[in-house]
PDB file of C-alpha atoms in Angstrom:
ATOM      1  CA  MET A  32     -26.717  38.814 -14.217  1.00  0.00           C
ATOM      2  CA  LYS A  33     -26.123  39.421 -10.341  1.00  0.00           C
ATOM      3  CA  LYS A  34     -25.677  35.792  -9.575  1.00  0.00           C
ATOM      4  CA  ILE A  35     -23.092  35.396 -12.538  1.00  0.00           C
ATOM      5  CA  LEU A  36     -21.486  38.270 -11.392  1.00  0.00           C
ATOM      6  CA  PHE A  37     -21.439  36.904  -7.456  1.00  0.00           C
ATOM      7  CA  THR A  38     -20.104  34.038  -8.345  1.00  0.00           C
ATOM      8  CA  LEU A  39     -17.360  34.968 -10.712  1.00  0.00           C
ATOM      9  CA  SER A  40     -16.123  37.331  -7.508  1.00  0.00           C
ATOM     10  CA  PHE A  41     -16.620  34.250  -5.019  1.00  0.00           C
ATOM     11  CA  SER A  42     -14.408  32.051  -7.672  1.00  0.00           C
ATOM     12  CA  MET A  43     -11.708  34.536  -7.879  1.00  0.00           C
ATOM     13  CA  LEU A  44     -11.482  35.157  -4.217  1.00  0.00           C
ATOM     14  CA  VAL A  45     -10.983  31.305  -3.765  1.00  0.00           C
ATOM     15  CA  LEU A  46      -8.478  31.131  -6.368  1.00  0.00           C
ATOM     16  CA  SER A  47      -6.681  33.989  -5.301  1.00  0.00           C
ATOM     17  CA  SER A  48      -6.707  32.314  -1.166  1.00  0.00           C
ATOM     18  CA  CYS A  49      -5.223  28.792  -2.609  1.00  0.00           C
ATOM     19  CA  SER A  50      -2.876  30.669  -4.559  1.00  0.00           C
ATOM     20  CA  ASN A  51      -1.336  32.766  -1.395  1.00  0.00           C
ATOM     21  CA  GLU A  52      -0.922  29.295   0.383  1.00  0.00           C
ATOM     22  CA  ASN A  53       1.002  27.983  -2.320  1.00  0.00           C
ATOM     23  CA  MET A  54       3.267  30.716  -2.175  1.00  0.00           C
ATOM     24  CA  ALA A  55       3.626  30.464   1.729  1.00  0.00           C
ATOM     25  CA  ALA A  56       4.667  26.903   1.285  1.00  0.00           C
ATOM     26  CA  SER A  57       7.187  27.474  -1.717  1.00  0.00           C
ATOM     27  CA  ASN A  58       8.495  30.345   0.505  1.00  0.00           C
ATOM     28  CA  ILE A  59       9.484  28.076   3.348  1.00  0.00           C
ATOM     29  CA  GLU A  60      11.278  26.025   1.113  1.00  0.00           C
ATOM     30  CA  ALA A  61      13.070  28.293  -0.430  1.00  0.00           C
ATOM     31  CA  MET A  62      14.615  29.885   2.454  1.00  0.00           C
ATOM     32  CA  LYS A  63      15.955  26.658   3.815  1.00  0.00           C
ATOM     33  CA  SER A  64      19.748  26.470   3.277  1.00  0.00           C
ATOM     34  CA  PRO A  65      21.412  24.340   0.996  1.00  0.00           C
ATOM     35  CA  GLU A  66      22.171  22.235   3.927  1.00  0.00           C
ATOM     36  CA  MET A  67      19.122  21.404   5.015  1.00  0.00           C
ATOM     37  CA  GLU A  68      17.638  21.073   1.009  1.00  0.00           C
ATOM     38  CA  ASN A  69      20.711  17.901   0.831  1.00  0.00           C
ATOM     39  CA  PHE A  70      19.598  16.308   3.943  1.00  0.00           C
ATOM     40  CA  ASP A  71      15.808  16.380   2.856  1.00  0.00           C
ATOM     41  CA  ARG A  72      17.120  15.097  -0.835  1.00  0.00           C
ATOM     42  CA  ALA A  73      19.112  12.248   1.386  1.00  0.00           C
ATOM     43  CA  MET A  74      15.872  11.458   3.185  1.00  0.00           C
ATOM     44  CA  LYS A  75      13.783  11.113   0.297  1.00  0.00           C
ATOM     45  CA  SER A  76      16.410   9.191  -1.262  1.00  0.00           C
ATOM     46  CA  LEU A  77      15.970   6.368   1.221  1.00  0.00           C
ATOM     47  CA  ASN A  78      12.959   5.402  -0.982  1.00  0.00           C
ATOM     48  CA  ASN A  79      14.758   4.793  -4.120  1.00  0.00           C
ATOM     49  CA  PRO A  80      15.068   1.177  -5.351  1.00  0.00           C
ATOM     50  CA  GLU A  81      19.050   0.880  -4.365  1.00  0.00           C
ATOM     51  CA  ASN A  82      18.433   2.103  -0.741  1.00  0.00           C
ATOM     52  CA  LYS A  83      15.156   0.688   0.076  1.00  0.00           C
ATOM     53  CA  PRO A  84      15.327  -2.201   2.536  1.00  0.00           C
ATOM     54  CA  THR A  85      16.694  -5.629   1.521  1.00  0.00           C
ATOM     55  CA  GLU A  86      15.011  -8.713   1.958  1.00  0.00           C
ATOM     56  CA  GLU A  87      17.023  -9.660   4.932  1.00  0.00           C
ATOM     57  CA  GLU A  88      16.939  -6.046   6.523  1.00  0.00           C
ATOM     58  CA  LYS A  89      13.110  -6.420   6.769  1.00  0.00           C
ATOM     59  CA  ARG A  90      13.203  -9.755   8.254  1.00  0.00           C
ATOM     60  CA  SER A  91      15.211  -8.227  11.003  1.00  0.00           C
ATOM     61  CA  GLY A  92      11.881  -6.948  12.220  1.00  0.00           C
ATOM     62  CA  SER A  93      13.929  -3.754  13.721  1.00  0.00           C
ATOM     63  CA  ALA A  94      12.287  -0.218  13.023  1.00  0.00           C
ATOM     64  CA  GLU A  95      15.644   1.280  12.801  1.00  0.00           C
ATOM     65  CA  LEU A  96      17.629   1.869   9.759  1.00  0.00           C
ATOM     66  CA  SER A  97      20.241  -0.150   8.640  1.00  0.00           C
ATOM     67  CA  ASP A  98      23.897   0.254   8.783  1.00  0.00           C
ATOM     68  CA  ARG A  99      23.789   0.563   5.101  1.00  0.00           C
ATOM     69  CA  ARG A 100      20.767   2.857   4.934  1.00  0.00           C
ATOM     70  CA  LYS A 101      22.282   5.185   7.915  1.00  0.00           C
ATOM     71  CA  ARG A 102      25.126   5.973   5.660  1.00  0.00           C
ATOM     72  CA  VAL A 103      23.370   7.292   3.128  1.00  0.00           C
ATOM     73  CA  LEU A 104      22.397  10.122   5.251  1.00  0.00           C
ATOM     74  CA  LEU A 105      25.558  10.189   7.149  1.00  0.00           C
ATOM     75  CA  PRO A 106      27.323  12.926   4.502  1.00  0.00           C
ATOM     76  CA  SER A 107      24.368  15.646   4.653  1.00  0.00           C
ATOM     77  CA  ALA A 108      23.856  14.881   7.833  1.00  0.00           C
ATOM     78  CA  MET A 109      27.502  15.845   8.941  1.00  0.00           C
ATOM     79  CA  ASP A 110      27.430  19.054   6.415  1.00  0.00           C
ATOM     80  CA  LEU A 111      24.113  19.896   8.388  1.00  0.00           C
ATOM     81  CA  ILE A 112      25.877  19.712  11.888  1.00  0.00           C
ATOM     82  CA  LYS A 113      28.402  21.619  10.566  1.00  0.00           C
ATOM     83  CA  SER A 114      26.680  24.495   9.322  1.00  0.00           C
ATOM     84  CA  THR A 115      25.741  25.281  12.829  1.00  0.00           C
ATOM     85  CA  GLY A 116      29.416  26.094  13.366  1.00  0.00           C
ATOM     86  CA  VAL A 117      30.411  22.865  15.170  1.00  0.00           C
ATOM     87  CA  THR A 118      33.288  21.097  14.295  1.00  0.00           C
ATOM     88  CA  ASP A 119      34.510  17.531  13.493  1.00  0.00           C
ATOM     89  CA  ALA A 120      35.875  17.260  17.009  1.00  0.00           C
ATOM     90  CA  GLN A 121      33.007  18.146  18.345  1.00  0.00           C
ATOM     91  CA  ILE A 122      31.008  15.917  16.576  1.00  0.00           C
ATOM     92  CA  GLN A 123      33.230  13.133  17.735  1.00  0.00           C
ATOM     93  CA  GLN A 124      32.999  14.146  21.251  1.00  0.00           C
ATOM     94  CA  LYS A 125      29.708  14.545  21.614  1.00  0.00           C
ATOM     95  CA  THR A 126      28.517  11.180  19.302  1.00  0.00           C
ATOM     96  CA  ASN A 127      31.475   9.178  19.919  1.00  0.00           C
ATOM     97  CA  GLY A 128      31.077   8.167  16.436  1.00  0.00           C
ATOM     98  CA  ASP A 129      27.790   6.895  16.387  1.00  0.00           C
ATOM     99  CA  ILE A 130      25.927   7.019  13.393  1.00  0.00           C
ATOM    100  CA  SER A 131      22.736   6.815  15.108  1.00  0.00           C
ATOM    101  CA  ALA A 132      23.329   9.744  17.358  1.00  0.00           C
ATOM    102  CA  ILE A 133      24.623  11.702  14.892  1.00  0.00           C
ATOM    103  CA  LEU A 134      21.760  11.457  12.932  1.00  0.00           C
ATOM    104  CA  VAL A 135      19.528  12.382  15.758  1.00  0.00           C
ATOM    105  CA  TRP A 136      21.220  15.382  16.291  1.00  0.00           C
ATOM    106  CA  ALA A 137      21.039  16.430  12.544  1.00  0.00           C
ATOM    107  CA  ILE A 138      17.412  15.784  12.680  1.00  0.00           C
ATOM    108  CA  GLN A 139      16.666  17.631  15.584  1.00  0.00           C
ATOM    109  CA  ILE A 140      18.991  20.721  14.012  1.00  0.00           C
ATOM    110  CA  ASN A 141      16.495  20.288  10.674  1.00  0.00           C
ATOM    111  CA  GLN A 142      13.455  20.390  12.748  1.00  0.00           C
ATOM    112  CA  GLU A 143      14.902  23.525  14.523  1.00  0.00           C
ATOM    113  CA  LYS A 144      15.683  25.271  11.483  1.00  0.00           C
ATOM    114  CA  VAL A 145      12.333  24.745   9.692  1.00  0.00           C
ATOM    115  CA  ALA A 146      10.485  25.772  12.787  1.00  0.00           C
ATOM    116  CA  GLN A 147      12.368  28.715  12.978  1.00  0.00           C
ATOM    117  CA  ILE A 148      11.713  29.506   9.219  1.00  0.00           C
ATOM    118  CA  ARG A 149       8.042  29.162   9.874  1.00  0.00           C
ATOM    119  CA  SER A 150       8.199  31.424  12.745  1.00  0.00           C
ATOM    120  CA  ASN A 151       9.996  33.758  10.918  1.00  0.00           C
ATOM    121  CA  ALA A 152       7.531  33.436   7.594  1.00  0.00           C
ATOM    122  CA  LYS A 153       4.747  34.217  10.097  1.00  0.00           C
ATOM    123  CA  LEU A 154       6.109  37.249  11.286  1.00  0.00           C
TER     124      LEU A 154
END
């Protein structure tokens, strides 16, 4: 009888700890702004069949995204940057209209916001 009670209590402890970990991860996702969620969705959409690299893009041997694939990310990247209070003129001034620079900036903002959310969640 003691073995059964011990096993049952241990099982409950394991299940509750796993449940708490999932709740923390889902809280982080819930704390993301709509712009961050849209940017994440756009990044994931690069794996959709219509957005995968073409044979020609694969043959180029470059690790950089093609212009076609960058344009998929551009609208959500611009929205994410603007969500920080930056204007179109400031984006143009800082990046000179370079799509790669805009995407790098958006990725940096996204990473900073995720790090901030995680640090706030730990408190």
